[in-house]
XYZ file of C-alpha atoms in Angstrom:
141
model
C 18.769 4.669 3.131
C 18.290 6.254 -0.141
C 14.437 7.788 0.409
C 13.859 6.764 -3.585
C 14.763 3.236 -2.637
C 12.350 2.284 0.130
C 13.838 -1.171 0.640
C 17.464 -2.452 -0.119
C 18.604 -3.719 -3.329
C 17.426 -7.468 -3.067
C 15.047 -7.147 -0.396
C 11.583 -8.908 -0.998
C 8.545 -6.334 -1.324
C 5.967 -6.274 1.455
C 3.599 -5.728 -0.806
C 1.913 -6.732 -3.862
C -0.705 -6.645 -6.350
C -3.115 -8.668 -8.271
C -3.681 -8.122 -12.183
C -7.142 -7.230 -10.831
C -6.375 -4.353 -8.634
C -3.252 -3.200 -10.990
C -6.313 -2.947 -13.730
C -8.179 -0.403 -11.748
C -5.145 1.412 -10.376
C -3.909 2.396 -14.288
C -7.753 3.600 -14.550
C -7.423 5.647 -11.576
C -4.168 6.768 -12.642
C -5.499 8.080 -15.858
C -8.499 9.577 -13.991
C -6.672 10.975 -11.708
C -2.902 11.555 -12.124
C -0.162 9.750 -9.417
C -1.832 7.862 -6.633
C -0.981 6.033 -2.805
C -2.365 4.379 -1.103
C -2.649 4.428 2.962
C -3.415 1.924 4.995
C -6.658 1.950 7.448
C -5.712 1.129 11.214
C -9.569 -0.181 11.564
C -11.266 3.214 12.169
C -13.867 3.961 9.775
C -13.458 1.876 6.986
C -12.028 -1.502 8.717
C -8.706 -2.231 7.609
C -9.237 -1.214 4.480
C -6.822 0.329 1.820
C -7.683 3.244 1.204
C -6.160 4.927 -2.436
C -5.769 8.578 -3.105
C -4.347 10.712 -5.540
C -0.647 11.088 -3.847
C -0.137 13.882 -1.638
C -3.946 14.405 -0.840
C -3.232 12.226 2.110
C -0.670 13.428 4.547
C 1.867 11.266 6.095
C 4.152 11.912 8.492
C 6.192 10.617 11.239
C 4.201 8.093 12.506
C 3.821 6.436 9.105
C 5.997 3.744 7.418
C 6.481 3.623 3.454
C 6.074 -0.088 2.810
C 6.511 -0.213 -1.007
C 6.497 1.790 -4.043
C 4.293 -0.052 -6.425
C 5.605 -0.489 -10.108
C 2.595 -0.519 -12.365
C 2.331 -0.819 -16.039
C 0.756 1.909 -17.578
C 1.472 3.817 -14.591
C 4.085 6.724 -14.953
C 5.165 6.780 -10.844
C 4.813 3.984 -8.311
C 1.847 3.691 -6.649
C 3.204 4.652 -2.776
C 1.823 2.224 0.022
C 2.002 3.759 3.562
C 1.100 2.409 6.958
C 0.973 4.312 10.792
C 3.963 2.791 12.533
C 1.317 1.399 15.153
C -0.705 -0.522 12.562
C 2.963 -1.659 11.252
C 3.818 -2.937 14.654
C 1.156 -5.487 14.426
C 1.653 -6.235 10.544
C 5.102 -6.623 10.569
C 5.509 -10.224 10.045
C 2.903 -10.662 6.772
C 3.143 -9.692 3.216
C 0.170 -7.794 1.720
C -1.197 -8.189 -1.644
C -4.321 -5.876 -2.772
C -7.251 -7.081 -4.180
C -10.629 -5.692 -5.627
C -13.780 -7.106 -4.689
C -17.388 -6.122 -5.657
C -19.245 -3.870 -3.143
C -18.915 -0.536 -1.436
C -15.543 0.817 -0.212
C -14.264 3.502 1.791
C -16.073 6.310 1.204
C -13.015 8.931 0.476
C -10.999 5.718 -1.076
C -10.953 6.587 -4.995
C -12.400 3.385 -6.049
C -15.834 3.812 -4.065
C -17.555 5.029 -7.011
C -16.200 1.895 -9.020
C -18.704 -0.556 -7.420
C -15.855 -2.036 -5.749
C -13.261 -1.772 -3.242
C -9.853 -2.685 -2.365
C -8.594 -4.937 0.294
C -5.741 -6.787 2.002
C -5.074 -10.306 1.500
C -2.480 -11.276 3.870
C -0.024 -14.231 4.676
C 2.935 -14.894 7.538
C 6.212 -13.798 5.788
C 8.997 -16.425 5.587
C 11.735 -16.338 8.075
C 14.384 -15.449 5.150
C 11.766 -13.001 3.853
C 11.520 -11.494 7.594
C 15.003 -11.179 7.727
C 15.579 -9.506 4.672
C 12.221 -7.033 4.976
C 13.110 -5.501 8.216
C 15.471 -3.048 6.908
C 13.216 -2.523 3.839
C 10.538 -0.059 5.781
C 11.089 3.504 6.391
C 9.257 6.483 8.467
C 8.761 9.290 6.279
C 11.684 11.327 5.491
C 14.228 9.403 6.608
């Protein structure tokens, strides 16, 4: 698999976003050049997304690009990686990211915002499941 093209032509994404949190990832951007986000196995912060500007979080091995997130005003997708453990368990839902008022991660970008991101999740369809499987990735493959 092409490592630009996380998931195969015609594949349905695993993950989306609302105009809300879209909103306050272009003012991130801006703020703070190309972002990712990473996604919390339910340490510290819950199960929380956490965003950062890309690269300051290291992936590796044992995490799973999910999606590259197209969005407007945004020069480069917004990267969304989970460990493979966490992935093992989420395999079967789509995500969508939300913002809702109150205090986030700490190191999560948003924090001083006011607000904080979060998961929204529902079962995927069996013809969504099919097609998704091949559409995740460790790094670097």
């Amino acid at each position: 698999m092409d490592p630009a093209h996380p998931r195969p032509a015609g594949a349905p994404s695993r993950v989306a976003l609302t105009p809300a949190a879209a909103l306050l990832l272009r003012r991130l951007g801006e703020e703070h050049g190309p972002l990712m986000f990473h996604q919390s196995g339910g340490c510290c912060d819950g199960s929380s997304p956490m965003c950062f500007p890309r690269g300051e979080f290291r992936t590796g091995g044992s995490d799973v690009l999910l999606a590259e997130l197209a969005v407007a005003g945004l020069e480069e997708p917004v990267g969304f990686w989970m460990s493979a453990d966490q992935f093992a368990y989420w395999r079967h839902t789509h995500l969508t990211v939300d913002v809702v008022p109150g205090r986030g991660g700490g190191f999560s970008l948003e924090a001083p915002e006011g607000v904080r991101f979060l998961i929204r999740s529902r079962l995927l369809t069996d013809e969504e499941a099919r097609q998704a499987v091949a559409g995740v990735r460790p790094d670097g493959e």
